[in-house]
Short mmCIF file of C-alpha atoms in Angstrom, two decimals:
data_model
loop_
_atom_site.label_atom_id
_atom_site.label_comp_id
_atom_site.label_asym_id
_atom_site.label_seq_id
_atom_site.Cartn_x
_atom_site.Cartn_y
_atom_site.Cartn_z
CA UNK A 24 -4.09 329.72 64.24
CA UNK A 25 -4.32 326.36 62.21
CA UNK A 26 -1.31 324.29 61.70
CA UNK A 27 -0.79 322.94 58.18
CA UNK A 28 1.37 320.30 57.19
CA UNK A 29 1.99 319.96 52.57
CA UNK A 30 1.15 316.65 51.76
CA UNK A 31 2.00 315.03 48.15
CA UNK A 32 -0.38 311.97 46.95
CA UNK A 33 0.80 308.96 44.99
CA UNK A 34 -0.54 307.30 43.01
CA UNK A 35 -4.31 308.45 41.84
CA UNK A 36 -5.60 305.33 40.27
CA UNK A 37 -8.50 303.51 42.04
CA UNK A 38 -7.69 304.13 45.77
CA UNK A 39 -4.78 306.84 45.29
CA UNK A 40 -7.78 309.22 44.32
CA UNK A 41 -10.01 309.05 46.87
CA UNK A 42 -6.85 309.39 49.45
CA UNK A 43 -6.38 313.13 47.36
CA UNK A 44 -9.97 313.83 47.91
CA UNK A 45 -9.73 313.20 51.66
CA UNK A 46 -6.47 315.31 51.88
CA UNK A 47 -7.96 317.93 49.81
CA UNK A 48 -10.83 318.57 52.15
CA UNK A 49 -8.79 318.49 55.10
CA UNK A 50 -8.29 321.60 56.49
CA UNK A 51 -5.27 320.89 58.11
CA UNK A 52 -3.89 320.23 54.87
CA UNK A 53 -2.17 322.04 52.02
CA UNK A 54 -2.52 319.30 48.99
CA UNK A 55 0.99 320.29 46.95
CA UNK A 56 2.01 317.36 44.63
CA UNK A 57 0.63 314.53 42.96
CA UNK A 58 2.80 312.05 41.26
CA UNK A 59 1.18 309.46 38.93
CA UNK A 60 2.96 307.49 35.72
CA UNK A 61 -0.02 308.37 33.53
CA UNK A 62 -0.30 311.49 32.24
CA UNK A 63 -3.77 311.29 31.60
CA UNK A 64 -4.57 310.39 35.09
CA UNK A 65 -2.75 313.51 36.03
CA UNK A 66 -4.75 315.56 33.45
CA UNK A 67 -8.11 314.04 34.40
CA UNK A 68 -7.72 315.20 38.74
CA UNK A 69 -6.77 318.29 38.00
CA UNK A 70 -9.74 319.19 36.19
CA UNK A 71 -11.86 316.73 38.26
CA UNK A 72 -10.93 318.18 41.59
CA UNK A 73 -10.16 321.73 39.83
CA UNK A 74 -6.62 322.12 41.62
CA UNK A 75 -4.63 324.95 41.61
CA UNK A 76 -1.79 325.77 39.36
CA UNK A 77 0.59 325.79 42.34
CA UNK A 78 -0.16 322.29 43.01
CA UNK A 79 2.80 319.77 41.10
CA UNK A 80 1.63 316.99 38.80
CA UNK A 81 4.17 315.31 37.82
CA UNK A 82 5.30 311.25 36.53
CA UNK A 83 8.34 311.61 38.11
CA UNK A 84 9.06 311.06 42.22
CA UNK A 85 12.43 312.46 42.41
CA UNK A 86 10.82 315.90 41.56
CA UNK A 87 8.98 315.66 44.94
CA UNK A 88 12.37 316.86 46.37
CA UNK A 89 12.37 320.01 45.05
CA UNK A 90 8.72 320.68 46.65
CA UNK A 91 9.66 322.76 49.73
CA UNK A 92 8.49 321.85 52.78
CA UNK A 93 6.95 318.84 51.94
CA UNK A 94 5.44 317.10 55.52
CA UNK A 95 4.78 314.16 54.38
CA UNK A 96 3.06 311.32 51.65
CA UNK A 97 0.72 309.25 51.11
CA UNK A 98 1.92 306.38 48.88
CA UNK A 99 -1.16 304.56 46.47
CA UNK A 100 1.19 302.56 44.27
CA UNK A 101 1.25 298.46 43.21
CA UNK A 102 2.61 296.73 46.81
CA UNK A 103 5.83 295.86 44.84
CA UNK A 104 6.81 299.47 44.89
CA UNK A 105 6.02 300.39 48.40
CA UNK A 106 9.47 299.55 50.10
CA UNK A 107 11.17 301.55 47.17
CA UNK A 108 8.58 304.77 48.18
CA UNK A 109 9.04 304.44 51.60
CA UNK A 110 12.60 304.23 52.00
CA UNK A 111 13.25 306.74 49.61
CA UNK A 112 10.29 308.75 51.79
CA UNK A 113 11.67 308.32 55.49
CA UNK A 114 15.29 308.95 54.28
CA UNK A 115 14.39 312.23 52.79
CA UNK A 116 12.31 313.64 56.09
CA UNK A 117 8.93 312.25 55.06
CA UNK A 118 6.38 311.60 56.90
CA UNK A 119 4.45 308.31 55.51
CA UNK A 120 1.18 306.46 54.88
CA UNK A 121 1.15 303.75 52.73
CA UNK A 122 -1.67 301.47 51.38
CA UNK A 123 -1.42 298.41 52.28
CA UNK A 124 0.11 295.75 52.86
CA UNK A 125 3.20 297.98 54.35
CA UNK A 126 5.17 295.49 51.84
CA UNK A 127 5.46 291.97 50.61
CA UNK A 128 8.39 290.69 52.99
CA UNK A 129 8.42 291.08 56.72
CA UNK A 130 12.16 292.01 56.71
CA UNK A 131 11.53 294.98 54.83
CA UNK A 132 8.80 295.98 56.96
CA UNK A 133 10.63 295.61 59.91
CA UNK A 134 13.19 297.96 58.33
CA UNK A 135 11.03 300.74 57.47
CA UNK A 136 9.58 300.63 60.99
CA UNK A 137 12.98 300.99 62.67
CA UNK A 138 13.93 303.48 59.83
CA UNK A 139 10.80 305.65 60.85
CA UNK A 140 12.13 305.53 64.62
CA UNK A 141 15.46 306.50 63.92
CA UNK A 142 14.44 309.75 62.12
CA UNK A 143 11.12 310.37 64.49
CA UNK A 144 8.82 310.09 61.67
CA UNK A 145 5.17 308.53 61.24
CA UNK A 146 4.61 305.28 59.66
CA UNK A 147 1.10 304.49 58.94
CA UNK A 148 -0.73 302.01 57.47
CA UNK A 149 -4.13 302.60 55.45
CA UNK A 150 -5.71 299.53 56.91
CA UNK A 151 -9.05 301.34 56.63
CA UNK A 152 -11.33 298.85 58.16
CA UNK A 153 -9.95 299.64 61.26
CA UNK A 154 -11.43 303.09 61.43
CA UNK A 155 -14.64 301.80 59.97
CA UNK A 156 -17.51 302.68 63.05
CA UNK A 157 -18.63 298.89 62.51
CA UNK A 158 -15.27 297.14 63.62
CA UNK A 159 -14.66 299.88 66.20
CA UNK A 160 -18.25 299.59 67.65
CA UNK A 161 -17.93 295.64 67.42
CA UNK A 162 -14.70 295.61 68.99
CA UNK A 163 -15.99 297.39 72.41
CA UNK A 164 -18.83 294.36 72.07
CA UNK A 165 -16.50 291.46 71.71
CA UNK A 166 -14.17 292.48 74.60
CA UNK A 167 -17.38 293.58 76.90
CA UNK A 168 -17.96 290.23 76.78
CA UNK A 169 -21.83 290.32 75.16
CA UNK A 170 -21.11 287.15 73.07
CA UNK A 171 -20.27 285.04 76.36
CA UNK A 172 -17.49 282.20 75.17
CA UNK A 173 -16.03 283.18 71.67
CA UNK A 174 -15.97 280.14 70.05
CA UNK A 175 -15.25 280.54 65.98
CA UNK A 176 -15.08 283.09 63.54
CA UNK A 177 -15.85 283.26 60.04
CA UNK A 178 -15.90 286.24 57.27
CA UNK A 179 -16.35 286.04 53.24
CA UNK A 180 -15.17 288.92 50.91
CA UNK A 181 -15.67 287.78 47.05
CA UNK A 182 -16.35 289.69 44.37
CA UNK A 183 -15.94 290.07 40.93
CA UNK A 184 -12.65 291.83 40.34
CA UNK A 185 -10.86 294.27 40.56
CA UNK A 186 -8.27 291.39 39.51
CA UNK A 187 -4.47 292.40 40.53
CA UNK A 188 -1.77 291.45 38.78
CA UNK A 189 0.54 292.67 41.46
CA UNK A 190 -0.68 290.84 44.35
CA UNK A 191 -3.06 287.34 44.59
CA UNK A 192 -6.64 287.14 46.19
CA UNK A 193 -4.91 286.65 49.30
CA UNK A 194 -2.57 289.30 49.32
CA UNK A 195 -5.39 292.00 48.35
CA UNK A 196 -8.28 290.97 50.36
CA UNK A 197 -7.27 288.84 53.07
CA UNK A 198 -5.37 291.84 55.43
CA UNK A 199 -8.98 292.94 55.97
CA UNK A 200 -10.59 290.23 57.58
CA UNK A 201 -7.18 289.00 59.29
CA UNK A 202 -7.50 292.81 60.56
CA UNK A 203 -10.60 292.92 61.87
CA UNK A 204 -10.28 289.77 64.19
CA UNK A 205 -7.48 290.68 65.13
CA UNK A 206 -8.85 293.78 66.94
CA UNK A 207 -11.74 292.53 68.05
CA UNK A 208 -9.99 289.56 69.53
CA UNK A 209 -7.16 291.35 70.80
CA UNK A 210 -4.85 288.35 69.79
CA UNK A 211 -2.62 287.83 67.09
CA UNK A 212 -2.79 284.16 64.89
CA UNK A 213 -0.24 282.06 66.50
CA UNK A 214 -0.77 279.01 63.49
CA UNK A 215 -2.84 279.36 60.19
CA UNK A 216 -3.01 277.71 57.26
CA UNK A 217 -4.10 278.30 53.48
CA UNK A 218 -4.69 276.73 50.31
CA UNK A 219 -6.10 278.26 47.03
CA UNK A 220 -6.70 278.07 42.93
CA UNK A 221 -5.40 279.44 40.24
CA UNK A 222 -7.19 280.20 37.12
CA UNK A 223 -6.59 283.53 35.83
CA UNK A 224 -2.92 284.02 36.42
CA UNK A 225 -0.73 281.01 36.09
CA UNK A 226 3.41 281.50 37.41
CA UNK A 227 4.72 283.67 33.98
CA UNK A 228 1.66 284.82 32.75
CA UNK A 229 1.01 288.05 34.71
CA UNK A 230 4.21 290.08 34.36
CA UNK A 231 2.91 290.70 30.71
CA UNK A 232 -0.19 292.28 32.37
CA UNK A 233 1.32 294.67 34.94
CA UNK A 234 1.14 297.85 34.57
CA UNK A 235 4.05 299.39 33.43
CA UNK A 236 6.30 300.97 36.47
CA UNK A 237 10.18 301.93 35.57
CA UNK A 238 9.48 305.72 35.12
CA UNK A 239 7.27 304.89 38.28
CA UNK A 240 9.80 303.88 40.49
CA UNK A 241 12.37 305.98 43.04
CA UNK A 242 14.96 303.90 42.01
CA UNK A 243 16.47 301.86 39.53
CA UNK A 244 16.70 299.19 41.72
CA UNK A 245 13.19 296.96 42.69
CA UNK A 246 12.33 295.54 46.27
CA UNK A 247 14.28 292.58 47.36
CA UNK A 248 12.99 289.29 46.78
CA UNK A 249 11.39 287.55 49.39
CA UNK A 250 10.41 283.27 49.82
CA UNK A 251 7.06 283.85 50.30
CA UNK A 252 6.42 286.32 46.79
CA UNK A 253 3.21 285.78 46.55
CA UNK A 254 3.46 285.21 42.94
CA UNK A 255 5.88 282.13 42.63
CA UNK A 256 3.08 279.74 41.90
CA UNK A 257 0.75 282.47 39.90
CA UNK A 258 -1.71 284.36 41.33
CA UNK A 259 -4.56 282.69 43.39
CA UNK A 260 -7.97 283.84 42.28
CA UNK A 261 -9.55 281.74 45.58
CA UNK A 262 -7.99 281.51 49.01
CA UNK A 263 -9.55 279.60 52.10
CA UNK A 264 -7.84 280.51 55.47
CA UNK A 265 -7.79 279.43 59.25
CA UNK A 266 -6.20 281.40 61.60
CA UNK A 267 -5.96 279.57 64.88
CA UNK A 268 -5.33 282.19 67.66
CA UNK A 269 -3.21 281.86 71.23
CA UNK A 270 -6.95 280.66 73.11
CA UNK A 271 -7.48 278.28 70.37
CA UNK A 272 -10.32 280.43 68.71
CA UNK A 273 -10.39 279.53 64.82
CA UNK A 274 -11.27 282.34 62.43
CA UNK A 275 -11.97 280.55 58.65
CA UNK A 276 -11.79 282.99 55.66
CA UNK A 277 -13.42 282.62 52.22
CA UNK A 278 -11.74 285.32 49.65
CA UNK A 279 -12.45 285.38 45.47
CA UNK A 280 -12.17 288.14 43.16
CA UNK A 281 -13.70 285.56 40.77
CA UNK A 282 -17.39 285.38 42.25
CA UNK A 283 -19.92 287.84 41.21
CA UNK A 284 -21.85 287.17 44.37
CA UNK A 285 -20.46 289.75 46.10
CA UNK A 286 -20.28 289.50 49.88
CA UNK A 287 -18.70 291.68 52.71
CA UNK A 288 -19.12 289.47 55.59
CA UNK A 289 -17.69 288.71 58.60
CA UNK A 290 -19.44 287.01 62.06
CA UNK A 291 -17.88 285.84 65.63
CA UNK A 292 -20.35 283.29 67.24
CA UNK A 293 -20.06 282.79 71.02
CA UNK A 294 -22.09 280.94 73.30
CA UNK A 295 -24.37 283.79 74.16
CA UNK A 296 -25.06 285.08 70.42
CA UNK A 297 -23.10 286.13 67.11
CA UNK A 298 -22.08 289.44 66.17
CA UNK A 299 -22.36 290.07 62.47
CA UNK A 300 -20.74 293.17 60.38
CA UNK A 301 -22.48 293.17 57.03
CA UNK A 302 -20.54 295.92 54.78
CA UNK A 303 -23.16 295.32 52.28
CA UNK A 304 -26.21 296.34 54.19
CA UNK A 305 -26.56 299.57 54.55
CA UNK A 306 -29.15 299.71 57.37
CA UNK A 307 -27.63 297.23 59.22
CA UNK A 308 -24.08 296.53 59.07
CA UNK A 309 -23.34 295.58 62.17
CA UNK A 310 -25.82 293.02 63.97
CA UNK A 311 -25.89 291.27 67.26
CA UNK A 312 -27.79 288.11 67.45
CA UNK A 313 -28.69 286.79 71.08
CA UNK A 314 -29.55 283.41 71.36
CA UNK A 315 -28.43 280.33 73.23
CA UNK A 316 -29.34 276.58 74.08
CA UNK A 317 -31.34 275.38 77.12
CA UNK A 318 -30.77 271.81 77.69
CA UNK A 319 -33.81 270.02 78.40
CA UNK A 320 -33.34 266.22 78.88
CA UNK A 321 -31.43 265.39 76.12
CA UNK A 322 -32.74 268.14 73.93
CA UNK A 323 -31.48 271.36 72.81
CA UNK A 324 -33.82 274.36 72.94
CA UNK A 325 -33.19 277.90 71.34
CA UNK A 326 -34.48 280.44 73.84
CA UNK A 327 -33.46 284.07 74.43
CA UNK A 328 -33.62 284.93 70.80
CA UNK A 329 -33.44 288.66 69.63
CA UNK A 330 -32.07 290.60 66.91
CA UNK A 331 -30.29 293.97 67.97
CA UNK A 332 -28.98 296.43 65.15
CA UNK A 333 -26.68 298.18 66.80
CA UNK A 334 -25.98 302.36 66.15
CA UNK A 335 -22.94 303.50 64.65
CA UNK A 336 -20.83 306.73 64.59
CA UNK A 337 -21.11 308.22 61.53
CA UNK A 338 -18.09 309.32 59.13
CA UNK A 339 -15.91 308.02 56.44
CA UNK A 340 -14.05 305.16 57.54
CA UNK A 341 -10.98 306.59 54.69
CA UNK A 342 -11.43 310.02 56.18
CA UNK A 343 -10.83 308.65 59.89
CA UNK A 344 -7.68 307.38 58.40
CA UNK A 345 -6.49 310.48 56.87
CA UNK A 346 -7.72 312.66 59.89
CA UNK A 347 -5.30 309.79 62.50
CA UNK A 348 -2.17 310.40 59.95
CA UNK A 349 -2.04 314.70 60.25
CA UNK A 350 -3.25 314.09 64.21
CA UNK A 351 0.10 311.80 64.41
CA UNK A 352 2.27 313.92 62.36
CA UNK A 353 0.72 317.50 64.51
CA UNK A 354 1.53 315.64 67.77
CA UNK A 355 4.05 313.37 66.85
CA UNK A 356 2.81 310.37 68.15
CA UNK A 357 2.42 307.02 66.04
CA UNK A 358 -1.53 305.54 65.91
CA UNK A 359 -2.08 302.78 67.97
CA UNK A 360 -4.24 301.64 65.53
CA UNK A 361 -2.23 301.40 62.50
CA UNK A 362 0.88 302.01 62.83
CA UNK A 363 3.82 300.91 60.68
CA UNK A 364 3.86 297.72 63.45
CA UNK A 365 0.65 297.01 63.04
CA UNK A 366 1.13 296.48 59.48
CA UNK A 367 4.39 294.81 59.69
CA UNK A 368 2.18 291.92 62.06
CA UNK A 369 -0.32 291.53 59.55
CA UNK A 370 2.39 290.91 56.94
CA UNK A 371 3.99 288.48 58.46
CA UNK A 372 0.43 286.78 58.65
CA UNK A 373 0.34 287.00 54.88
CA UNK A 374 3.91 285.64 54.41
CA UNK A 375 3.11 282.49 56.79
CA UNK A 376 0.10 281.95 54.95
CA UNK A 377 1.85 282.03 51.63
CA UNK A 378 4.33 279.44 52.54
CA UNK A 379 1.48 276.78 53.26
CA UNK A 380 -0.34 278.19 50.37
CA UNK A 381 2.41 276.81 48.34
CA UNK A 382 2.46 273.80 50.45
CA UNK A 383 -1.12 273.22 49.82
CA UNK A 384 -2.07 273.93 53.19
CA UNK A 385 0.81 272.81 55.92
CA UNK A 386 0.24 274.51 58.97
CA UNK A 387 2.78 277.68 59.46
CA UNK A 388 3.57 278.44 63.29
CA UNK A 389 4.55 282.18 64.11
CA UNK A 390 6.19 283.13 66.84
CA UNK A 391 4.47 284.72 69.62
#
């Protein structure tokens, strides 16, 4: 007999809903509550995903306690809410997934992971890319060795909007890419460095844009502050990173949400070839291409040139995700590949980037 665990989903806006369609097709999962601050939003899944009247839809969080036996949550809200959730979450018994980042100060992260601990509960990240077939495929191709010496990396991710007013360019987009080579390489940055623009959202312009979250919150009181809020100098609409990693591999990032030329990109060259994953081709997203010098007198010659578009799994990278957190909870066992640790790493990336974002570029060390 099937084991079901009652999951509640919030926060259905642009990435909360797709989370409840995951969860409701899981059929390890009972779907039981949805908490959103818009009514309409509310109004608009339930007849969209035709739920049943047993299932709660409600603007309020603290009514998720009287939901009984509630497993656990998966928490879609603005990143300066998510320590608020998942507090609230792990100290009532909950189970948690949260979208990322895990929060905006590594402290707090840090707490929530040793909260989790103390009450044997999972803490899981949504960093979705690494479930996506591409990175995991590319991953087993980096450390095989196929691209000889890694030398640099590279990846772009513009676009044109969604703008945040919670979170800058580099906040939203970044974790991705800073993800990614971070599995394939195995390493974690041990210096990196940032510096950005400004145009949308100067420093006390976009708190009259947020959305609106006091009924929203599990508390009357908001996150702590943190040094590194990404929004003490406005909102950075353009971000250029390099993350310099323990063998001295460089990875340089390009991230907009200003650019209409959207791109998806990310590449590791090596002296044997480059390995490319393309999000935005969909018949080849992930690319090796061989190719190497042969020194003849004191010319370089390209030989051993070949393209190889290389097979992937198939499946839903989102679905993967949601699939790892009832897995974790059934067998009580955190992922290895996102945990709440994981997350907590890649937001103390973000934080040392933020301080030399606001020091237009000064190299941040981290600790090892």
């Amino acid at each position: 007999m099937t084991n079901k665990i009652n999951i509640a989903v919030i926060g259905v806006g642009r990435w909360g809903v797709h989370l409840l369609r995951n969860f409701l097709a899981h059929p390890q999962v009972n779907v039981v509550a949805v908490v959103d601050p818009h009514p309409e939003r509310l109004a608009a899944i339930k007849q969209q995903f035709n739920l049943d009247e047993n299932v709660l839809l409600t603007t309020q969080w603290q009514y998720l306690k009287t939901v009984p036996g509630l497993t656990g949550v998966a928490i879609a809200t603005p990143a300066t809410t998510h320590y608020a959730f998942i507090k609230d979450a792990l100290q009532q018994g909950y189970h948690v997934l949260a979208e990322k980042p895990l929060t905006l100060n590594p402290a707090e992260c840090r707490e929530l992971c040793n909260l989790a601990e103390q009450h044997h509960l999972i803490l899981m990240v949504d960093h979705t890319y690494l479930f996506h077939p591409a990175v995991e495929r590319g991953k087993i191709v980096v450390q095989a060795g196929k691209l000889g010496d890694l030398r640099y990396g590279y990846a772009t991710r513009t676009h044109l909007g969604p703008v945040r007013q919670d979170v800058d360019a580099l906040w939203d987009l970044a974790i991705h890419d800073i993800a990614i080579f971070n599995a394939w390489l195995d390493q974690i940055p041990v210096k990196v460095q940032a510096t950005g623009t400004v145009w949308l959202q100067g420093a006390g312009e976009q708190g009259e844009m947020r959305e609106p979250i006091t009924i929203y919150s599990p508390s009357s009181s908001s996150s702590s502050s943190s040094s590194s809020s990404p929004s003490s100098q406005g909102l950075a609409d353009l971000v250029w990173l390099t993350l310099t990693y323990p063998d001295g591999f460089q990875a340089y990032i390009h991230l907009c949400w200003l650019n209409p030329d959207k791109q998806r990109r990310l590449g590791i060259v090596g002296s044997l070839g480059s390995l490319i994953f393309d999000e935005m081709s969909l018949s080849s997203p992930l690319t090796l291409l061989n190719g190497e010098f042969e020194q003849q007198g004191n010319q370089f010659i390209p030989v051993n040139q070949r393209q190889i578009v290389l097979e992937l799994e198939t499946g839903e990278p989102l679905q993967r995700v949601c699939s790892c957190f009832v897995v974790s909870i059934l067998n009580n066992t955190p992922s290895k590949v996102s945990s709440g640790w994981v997350g907590t790493e890649l937001v103390e990336i973000l934080a040392a980037l933020t301080v030399s974002l606001q020091q237009d570029g000064k190299p941040i060390f981290l600790d090892p």
